[in-house]
């Protein structure tokens, strides 16, 4: 064994943390592919839809964030996380990020022509608010150092900001429309993505908490200040992004309230105190996923376009840590 590094093999017989396996199992149980959703049923409504421009930008922005999360986010965090089982879970999440990123293209292909699609992808590269958030998050992802818990925690924090907070300015619109019976099949794709993001936010937030708990109190306080400052900076940018893309719809105030609500959720995933006061969220958006009799009802296999193996619905008790040690 002279001069050889000793590589350990992953051993799932000795699970370091039961929750890691729960995350793994849950992600596989809710496996899905966008092509199984009949988005073409939206074409008729799309042709006369008033705010196509906003809708296309929303999906363009989401595509960029999921591209980032596939190519940099999950990869980098998996690479530097020393726990082999957590690495496996993060790699699995990364595969689903690639599915998410591809699913928006599937919607574009179904609803738009090539010129329109080109235009959206050009817009993505030029929109300064969108590129600002991509840059802020990617910079943190690419700054992780070997055997360094601080930079690893910061990357996990950034990942939860992206997945539990920044995506929601975009998710709002398809959920809002779908909840009223408009472009319902496209919004069903978003509901499936959202279902994955719920696990990712909770899982990465939990992994982050385990890293955070290893720090001295003084370091914890320093990192908290860093985290809240980052969140505020991202929020201010998100407000401008929201005003920019939702201008023609008049929905900006509702979107911003939903963004603040999800920023609080992101902080809760990380085990930190919430930052924004509680406020009422547009009930159409809040009810979107649970809407009885709509295509959103995957869990009972009643969905009109999509059937998958029975999966337990995610709710507040799904990831109740107190049941597990
Ligand atoms: Mn995703
Ligand atoms: Mn994700």
CSV table of C-alpha atoms and ligand atoms in Angstrom, one decimal:
chain,number,residue,atom,x,y,z
A,1,UNK,CA,0.0,0.0,0.0
A,2,UNK,CA,3.0,2.3,-0.3
A,3,UNK,CA,2.2,5.8,-1.6
A,4,UNK,CA,-1.4,4.8,-2.2
A,5,UNK,CA,-4.3,6.8,-0.9
A,6,UNK,CA,-6.9,4.6,0.8
A,7,UNK,CA,-10.3,5.1,-0.8
A,8,UNK,CA,-13.3,4.0,1.4
A,9,UNK,CA,-16.3,2.3,-0.2
A,10,UNK,CA,-19.8,3.5,0.6
A,11,UNK,CA,-21.4,1.2,3.1
A,12,UNK,CA,-25.2,1.6,3.3
A,13,UNK,CA,-25.3,-1.3,5.9
A,14,UNK,CA,-24.0,1.2,8.4
A,15,UNK,CA,-26.1,4.3,7.9
A,16,UNK,CA,-24.5,7.3,9.6
A,17,UNK,CA,-27.9,9.1,9.8
A,18,UNK,CA,-31.3,7.6,9.2
A,19,UNK,CA,-32.6,10.8,7.6
A,20,UNK,CA,-30.1,10.6,4.8
A,21,UNK,CA,-31.7,7.3,3.8
A,22,UNK,CA,-35.2,8.9,4.1
A,23,UNK,CA,-34.2,11.6,1.7
A,24,UNK,CA,-32.8,9.0,-0.8
A,25,UNK,CA,-35.9,6.9,-0.6
A,26,UNK,CA,-38.3,9.8,-0.9
A,27,UNK,CA,-36.6,11.3,-4.0
A,28,UNK,CA,-36.7,7.9,-5.8
A,29,UNK,CA,-40.3,7.3,-4.8
A,30,UNK,CA,-41.4,10.5,-6.5
A,31,UNK,CA,-39.5,9.9,-9.8
A,32,UNK,CA,-41.1,11.6,-12.8
A,33,UNK,CA,-40.4,12.8,-16.3
A,34,UNK,CA,-41.9,15.9,-17.9
A,35,UNK,CA,-42.8,14.1,-21.1
A,36,UNK,CA,-45.5,12.2,-19.1
A,37,UNK,CA,-47.4,15.4,-18.6
A,38,UNK,CA,-49.7,16.4,-21.5
A,39,UNK,CA,-48.5,20.0,-21.9
A,40,UNK,CA,-49.9,20.0,-25.4
A,41,UNK,CA,-53.4,20.3,-23.9
A,42,UNK,CA,-52.3,23.9,-23.0
A,43,UNK,CA,-51.7,25.0,-26.6
A,44,UNK,CA,-55.3,26.1,-27.2
A,45,UNK,CA,-55.3,28.4,-24.1
A,46,UNK,CA,-51.7,29.6,-24.9
A,47,UNK,CA,-52.7,31.0,-28.3
A,48,UNK,CA,-55.0,33.6,-26.7
A,49,UNK,CA,-53.0,34.0,-23.4
A,50,UNK,CA,-52.5,37.7,-22.7
A,51,UNK,CA,-49.2,37.7,-20.8
A,52,UNK,CA,-47.1,35.3,-22.9
A,53,UNK,CA,-44.1,37.6,-22.4
A,54,UNK,CA,-44.1,37.3,-18.6
A,55,UNK,CA,-44.7,33.6,-18.8
A,56,UNK,CA,-41.8,33.0,-21.1
A,57,UNK,CA,-39.5,35.0,-19.0
A,58,UNK,CA,-40.6,33.2,-15.8
A,59,UNK,CA,-39.7,29.9,-17.5
A,60,UNK,CA,-36.4,31.3,-18.9
A,61,UNK,CA,-35.4,32.4,-15.4
A,62,UNK,CA,-36.3,29.1,-13.9
A,63,UNK,CA,-34.3,27.3,-16.6
A,64,UNK,CA,-31.1,29.2,-15.7
A,65,UNK,CA,-31.5,28.5,-12.0
A,66,UNK,CA,-31.9,24.7,-12.5
A,67,UNK,CA,-29.0,24.7,-15.0
A,68,UNK,CA,-26.9,26.3,-12.3
A,69,UNK,CA,-28.1,23.8,-9.7
A,70,UNK,CA,-27.3,20.8,-12.0
A,71,UNK,CA,-23.9,21.9,-13.2
A,72,UNK,CA,-22.5,23.7,-10.2
A,73,UNK,CA,-24.6,23.5,-7.1
A,74,UNK,CA,-25.2,19.8,-6.3
A,75,UNK,CA,-21.9,18.8,-8.0
A,76,UNK,CA,-19.8,21.1,-5.9
A,77,UNK,CA,-21.5,20.4,-2.6
A,78,UNK,CA,-21.4,16.6,-3.3
A,79,UNK,CA,-17.7,16.9,-4.2
A,80,UNK,CA,-16.7,18.5,-0.9
A,81,UNK,CA,-19.1,16.9,1.5
A,82,UNK,CA,-17.0,14.2,3.2
A,83,UNK,CA,-20.1,11.9,4.1
A,84,UNK,CA,-20.4,9.3,1.4
A,85,UNK,CA,-24.1,8.7,1.9
A,86,UNK,CA,-24.8,12.4,1.8
A,87,UNK,CA,-22.7,12.6,-1.4
A,88,UNK,CA,-24.9,9.9,-3.0
A,89,UNK,CA,-28.1,11.8,-2.0
A,90,UNK,CA,-26.7,15.1,-3.4
A,91,UNK,CA,-25.7,13.3,-6.6
A,92,UNK,CA,-29.2,11.9,-7.0
A,93,UNK,CA,-30.7,15.4,-6.4
A,94,UNK,CA,-28.4,16.7,-9.1
A,95,UNK,CA,-29.9,14.2,-11.6
A,96,UNK,CA,-33.3,15.6,-10.8
A,97,UNK,CA,-32.1,19.1,-11.3
A,98,UNK,CA,-31.2,18.1,-14.8
A,99,UNK,CA,-34.7,16.8,-15.3
A,100,UNK,CA,-36.1,20.1,-14.0
A,101,UNK,CA,-33.9,22.1,-16.4
A,102,UNK,CA,-35.0,20.0,-19.3
A,103,UNK,CA,-38.7,20.1,-18.4
A,104,UNK,CA,-38.9,23.9,-19.1
A,105,UNK,CA,-37.5,23.2,-22.6
A,106,UNK,CA,-40.2,20.7,-23.1
A,107,UNK,CA,-42.8,23.3,-22.2
A,108,UNK,CA,-41.1,25.9,-24.6
A,109,UNK,CA,-41.0,23.3,-27.4
A,110,UNK,CA,-44.7,22.6,-26.9
A,111,UNK,CA,-45.9,26.2,-26.7
A,112,UNK,CA,-43.4,28.4,-28.6
A,113,UNK,CA,-41.8,28.5,-32.0
A,114,UNK,CA,-38.0,28.4,-32.5
A,115,UNK,CA,-37.6,32.2,-32.8
A,116,UNK,CA,-39.5,32.8,-29.6
A,117,UNK,CA,-37.4,30.2,-27.8
A,118,UNK,CA,-34.1,31.8,-29.0
A,119,UNK,CA,-35.4,35.2,-27.8
A,120,UNK,CA,-36.0,33.9,-24.3
A,121,UNK,CA,-32.6,32.3,-24.0
A,122,UNK,CA,-31.0,35.5,-25.2
A,123,UNK,CA,-33.0,37.4,-22.7
A,124,UNK,CA,-31.7,35.1,-19.9
A,125,UNK,CA,-28.1,35.9,-20.7
A,126,UNK,CA,-28.8,39.6,-20.7
A,127,UNK,CA,-31.2,40.2,-17.8
A,128,UNK,CA,-29.0,41.8,-15.1
A,129,UNK,CA,-31.1,40.8,-12.1
A,130,UNK,CA,-31.3,37.2,-13.2
A,131,UNK,CA,-27.5,37.1,-13.9
A,132,UNK,CA,-26.9,38.9,-10.6
A,133,UNK,CA,-28.5,36.1,-8.5
A,134,UNK,CA,-26.8,33.4,-10.7
A,135,UNK,CA,-23.5,35.1,-10.1
A,136,UNK,CA,-23.9,35.5,-6.3
A,137,UNK,CA,-24.9,31.9,-5.8
A,138,UNK,CA,-22.4,30.4,-8.2
A,139,UNK,CA,-19.5,32.4,-6.7
A,140,UNK,CA,-20.3,30.8,-3.3
A,141,UNK,CA,-20.6,27.3,-4.8
A,142,UNK,CA,-17.2,27.6,-6.5
A,143,UNK,CA,-15.5,28.9,-3.4
A,144,UNK,CA,-15.7,25.6,-1.3
A,145,UNK,CA,-12.3,24.5,-0.1
A,146,UNK,CA,-11.1,21.0,0.8
A,147,UNK,CA,-11.7,20.0,4.4
A,148,UNK,CA,-13.2,23.4,5.2
A,149,UNK,CA,-16.6,23.3,7.0
A,150,UNK,CA,-17.1,27.1,6.8
A,151,UNK,CA,-17.1,27.3,3.0
A,152,UNK,CA,-19.0,24.0,2.7
A,153,UNK,CA,-21.7,25.5,5.1
A,154,UNK,CA,-21.9,28.7,3.1
A,155,UNK,CA,-22.4,26.7,-0.1
A,156,UNK,CA,-25.2,24.7,1.5
A,157,UNK,CA,-26.7,27.9,2.8
A,158,UNK,CA,-26.6,29.4,-0.8
A,159,UNK,CA,-28.2,26.2,-2.1
A,160,UNK,CA,-31.1,26.5,0.3
A,161,UNK,CA,-31.5,30.2,-0.6
A,162,UNK,CA,-31.7,29.1,-4.3
A,163,UNK,CA,-34.1,26.2,-3.9
A,164,UNK,CA,-36.4,27.3,-1.1
A,165,UNK,CA,-36.5,31.1,-1.9
A,166,UNK,CA,-35.2,32.4,-5.2
A,167,UNK,CA,-37.1,29.9,-7.4
A,168,UNK,CA,-40.4,31.1,-6.0
A,169,UNK,CA,-40.7,34.4,-7.8
A,170,UNK,CA,-40.9,32.1,-10.9
A,171,UNK,CA,-43.0,29.3,-9.5
A,172,UNK,CA,-45.6,31.8,-8.4
A,173,UNK,CA,-47.0,32.5,-11.9
A,174,UNK,CA,-47.7,28.9,-13.2
A,175,UNK,CA,-49.2,28.0,-9.8
A,176,UNK,CA,-51.3,31.2,-9.8
A,177,UNK,CA,-52.6,30.5,-13.3
A,178,UNK,CA,-52.9,26.7,-12.9
A,179,UNK,CA,-55.0,27.3,-9.7
A,180,UNK,CA,-57.5,29.1,-11.9
A,181,UNK,CA,-57.6,26.5,-14.6
A,182,UNK,CA,-55.2,28.4,-17.0
A,183,UNK,CA,-52.3,26.5,-18.6
A,184,UNK,CA,-52.9,23.8,-16.0
A,185,UNK,CA,-50.7,21.2,-17.5
A,186,UNK,CA,-47.6,23.4,-17.6
A,187,UNK,CA,-48.3,24.2,-14.0
A,188,UNK,CA,-48.5,20.6,-13.2
A,189,UNK,CA,-44.9,20.2,-14.3
A,190,UNK,CA,-44.0,23.0,-11.9
A,191,UNK,CA,-45.9,21.2,-9.1
A,192,UNK,CA,-43.7,18.1,-9.7
A,193,UNK,CA,-40.6,20.3,-9.6
A,194,UNK,CA,-41.8,21.9,-6.4
A,195,UNK,CA,-42.3,18.5,-4.8
A,196,UNK,CA,-38.6,17.7,-5.4
A,197,UNK,CA,-37.5,21.1,-4.2
A,198,UNK,CA,-39.3,20.5,-0.9
A,199,UNK,CA,-37.1,17.6,-0.2
A,200,UNK,CA,-33.9,19.3,-1.5
A,201,UNK,CA,-34.4,22.3,0.7
A,202,UNK,CA,-35.1,20.3,3.8
A,203,UNK,CA,-32.2,17.8,3.1
A,204,UNK,CA,-29.5,20.3,2.3
A,205,UNK,CA,-30.8,22.5,5.1
A,206,UNK,CA,-30.5,19.6,7.5
A,207,UNK,CA,-27.0,18.7,6.3
A,208,UNK,CA,-26.1,22.4,6.7
A,209,UNK,CA,-27.4,22.3,10.3
A,210,UNK,CA,-25.2,19.4,11.1
A,211,UNK,CA,-22.1,21.3,9.8
A,212,UNK,CA,-23.2,24.4,11.6
A,213,UNK,CA,-23.6,22.7,15.0
A,214,UNK,CA,-19.9,21.8,14.9
A,215,UNK,CA,-18.8,25.5,15.1
A,216,UNK,CA,-18.1,27.5,18.2
A,217,UNK,CA,-20.8,30.0,19.2
A,218,UNK,CA,-18.7,32.9,18.0
A,219,UNK,CA,-18.2,31.4,14.6
A,220,UNK,CA,-21.9,30.6,14.4
A,221,UNK,CA,-22.8,34.2,15.1
A,222,UNK,CA,-20.4,35.4,12.4
A,223,UNK,CA,-21.9,33.0,9.9
A,224,UNK,CA,-25.4,34.0,10.8
A,225,UNK,CA,-24.6,37.7,10.0
A,226,UNK,CA,-23.1,36.6,6.7
A,227,UNK,CA,-26.2,34.6,5.9
A,228,UNK,CA,-28.8,37.3,6.7
A,229,UNK,CA,-26.7,39.8,4.8
A,230,UNK,CA,-26.7,37.5,1.8
A,231,UNK,CA,-30.4,36.9,2.1
A,232,UNK,CA,-31.2,40.6,2.2
A,233,UNK,CA,-29.0,41.3,-0.8
A,234,UNK,CA,-30.7,38.5,-2.8
A,235,UNK,CA,-34.1,39.8,-1.6
A,236,UNK,CA,-33.4,43.3,-2.8
A,237,UNK,CA,-32.4,41.9,-6.2
A,238,UNK,CA,-35.4,39.7,-6.3
A,239,UNK,CA,-37.8,42.6,-5.8
A,240,UNK,CA,-36.3,44.3,-8.8
A,241,UNK,CA,-36.4,41.1,-10.8
A,242,UNK,CA,-40.1,40.6,-9.9
A,243,UNK,CA,-41.0,44.2,-10.8
A,244,UNK,CA,-39.2,43.7,-14.1
A,245,UNK,CA,-40.8,40.5,-15.3
A,246,UNK,CA,-44.3,40.9,-13.8
A,247,UNK,CA,-44.8,44.6,-14.7
A,248,UNK,CA,-47.5,43.9,-17.3
A,249,UNK,CA,-49.5,41.6,-15.0
A,250,UNK,CA,-50.0,43.8,-11.9
A,251,UNK,CA,-49.0,40.8,-9.8
A,252,UNK,CA,-45.8,42.1,-8.4
A,253,UNK,CA,-47.0,42.8,-4.8
A,254,UNK,CA,-48.4,39.2,-4.5
A,255,UNK,CA,-45.3,37.7,-5.9
A,256,UNK,CA,-43.1,39.6,-3.5
A,257,UNK,CA,-45.2,38.5,-0.5
A,258,UNK,CA,-44.8,34.9,-1.7
A,259,UNK,CA,-41.0,35.4,-2.1
A,260,UNK,CA,-40.8,36.7,1.5
A,261,UNK,CA,-42.9,33.8,2.7
A,262,UNK,CA,-40.4,31.4,1.1
A,263,UNK,CA,-37.4,33.3,2.3
A,264,UNK,CA,-38.7,32.5,5.8
A,265,UNK,CA,-39.1,28.9,4.9
A,266,UNK,CA,-35.5,28.7,3.6
A,267,UNK,CA,-34.3,30.1,7.0
A,268,UNK,CA,-36.4,27.5,8.8
A,269,UNK,CA,-34.8,24.7,6.7
A,270,UNK,CA,-31.5,26.0,7.9
A,271,UNK,CA,-32.6,26.1,11.5
A,272,UNK,CA,-32.4,29.9,11.7
A,273,UNK,CA,-34.9,32.5,12.8
A,274,UNK,CA,-37.3,33.9,10.2
A,275,UNK,CA,-36.8,37.4,9.0
A,276,UNK,CA,-40.0,38.7,7.5
A,277,UNK,CA,-43.3,39.2,9.4
A,278,UNK,CA,-46.0,36.7,8.6
A,279,UNK,CA,-48.4,37.9,6.0
A,280,UNK,CA,-51.2,36.6,3.9
A,281,UNK,CA,-50.3,34.8,0.7
A,282,UNK,CA,-52.5,34.7,-2.4
A,283,UNK,CA,-54.7,31.7,-1.6
A,284,UNK,CA,-54.8,30.5,-5.2
A,285,UNK,CA,-51.1,29.9,-5.1
A,286,UNK,CA,-51.1,28.4,-1.6
A,287,UNK,CA,-53.9,25.9,-2.6
A,288,UNK,CA,-52.4,25.2,-6.0
A,289,UNK,CA,-50.9,21.8,-5.1
A,290,UNK,CA,-53.7,20.6,-3.0
A,291,UNK,CA,-56.5,21.7,-5.3
A,292,UNK,CA,-59.0,18.9,-5.2
A,293,UNK,CA,-60.0,17.4,-8.6
A,294,UNK,CA,-57.4,19.4,-10.5
A,295,UNK,CA,-54.4,17.9,-12.3
A,296,UNK,CA,-52.3,18.6,-9.2
A,297,UNK,CA,-53.7,15.7,-7.3
A,298,UNK,CA,-50.9,13.2,-8.1
A,299,UNK,CA,-50.8,11.6,-4.7
A,300,UNK,CA,-54.1,9.9,-5.1
A,301,UNK,CA,-53.6,9.1,-8.8
A,302,UNK,CA,-56.6,11.1,-9.7
A,303,UNK,CA,-54.6,13.5,-11.8
A,304,UNK,CA,-56.1,13.9,-15.2
A,305,UNK,CA,-52.8,13.7,-17.1
A,306,UNK,CA,-50.3,12.1,-14.8
A,307,UNK,CA,-50.2,8.9,-12.9
A,308,UNK,CA,-47.3,7.6,-10.8
A,309,UNK,CA,-46.9,5.1,-8.1
A,310,UNK,CA,-48.6,6.1,-4.9
A,311,UNK,CA,-46.3,8.5,-3.0
A,312,UNK,CA,-47.1,9.9,0.4
A,313,UNK,CA,-47.7,13.6,0.3
A,314,UNK,CA,-45.0,15.8,1.8
A,315,UNK,CA,-46.3,17.7,4.7
A,316,UNK,CA,-44.9,19.3,7.9
A,317,UNK,CA,-44.4,15.9,9.5
A,318,UNK,CA,-42.6,14.2,6.6
A,319,UNK,CA,-39.2,15.3,7.8
A,320,UNK,CA,-40.0,15.5,11.5
A,321,UNK,CA,-36.5,14.9,13.0
A,322,UNK,CA,-37.8,14.2,16.4
A,323,UNK,CA,-39.0,10.7,15.3
A,324,UNK,CA,-35.5,9.8,14.1
A,325,UNK,CA,-32.2,9.7,15.8
B,1,LIG,MN1,-34.6,22.1,-9.3
B,2,LIG,MN1,-33.4,21.2,-6.2
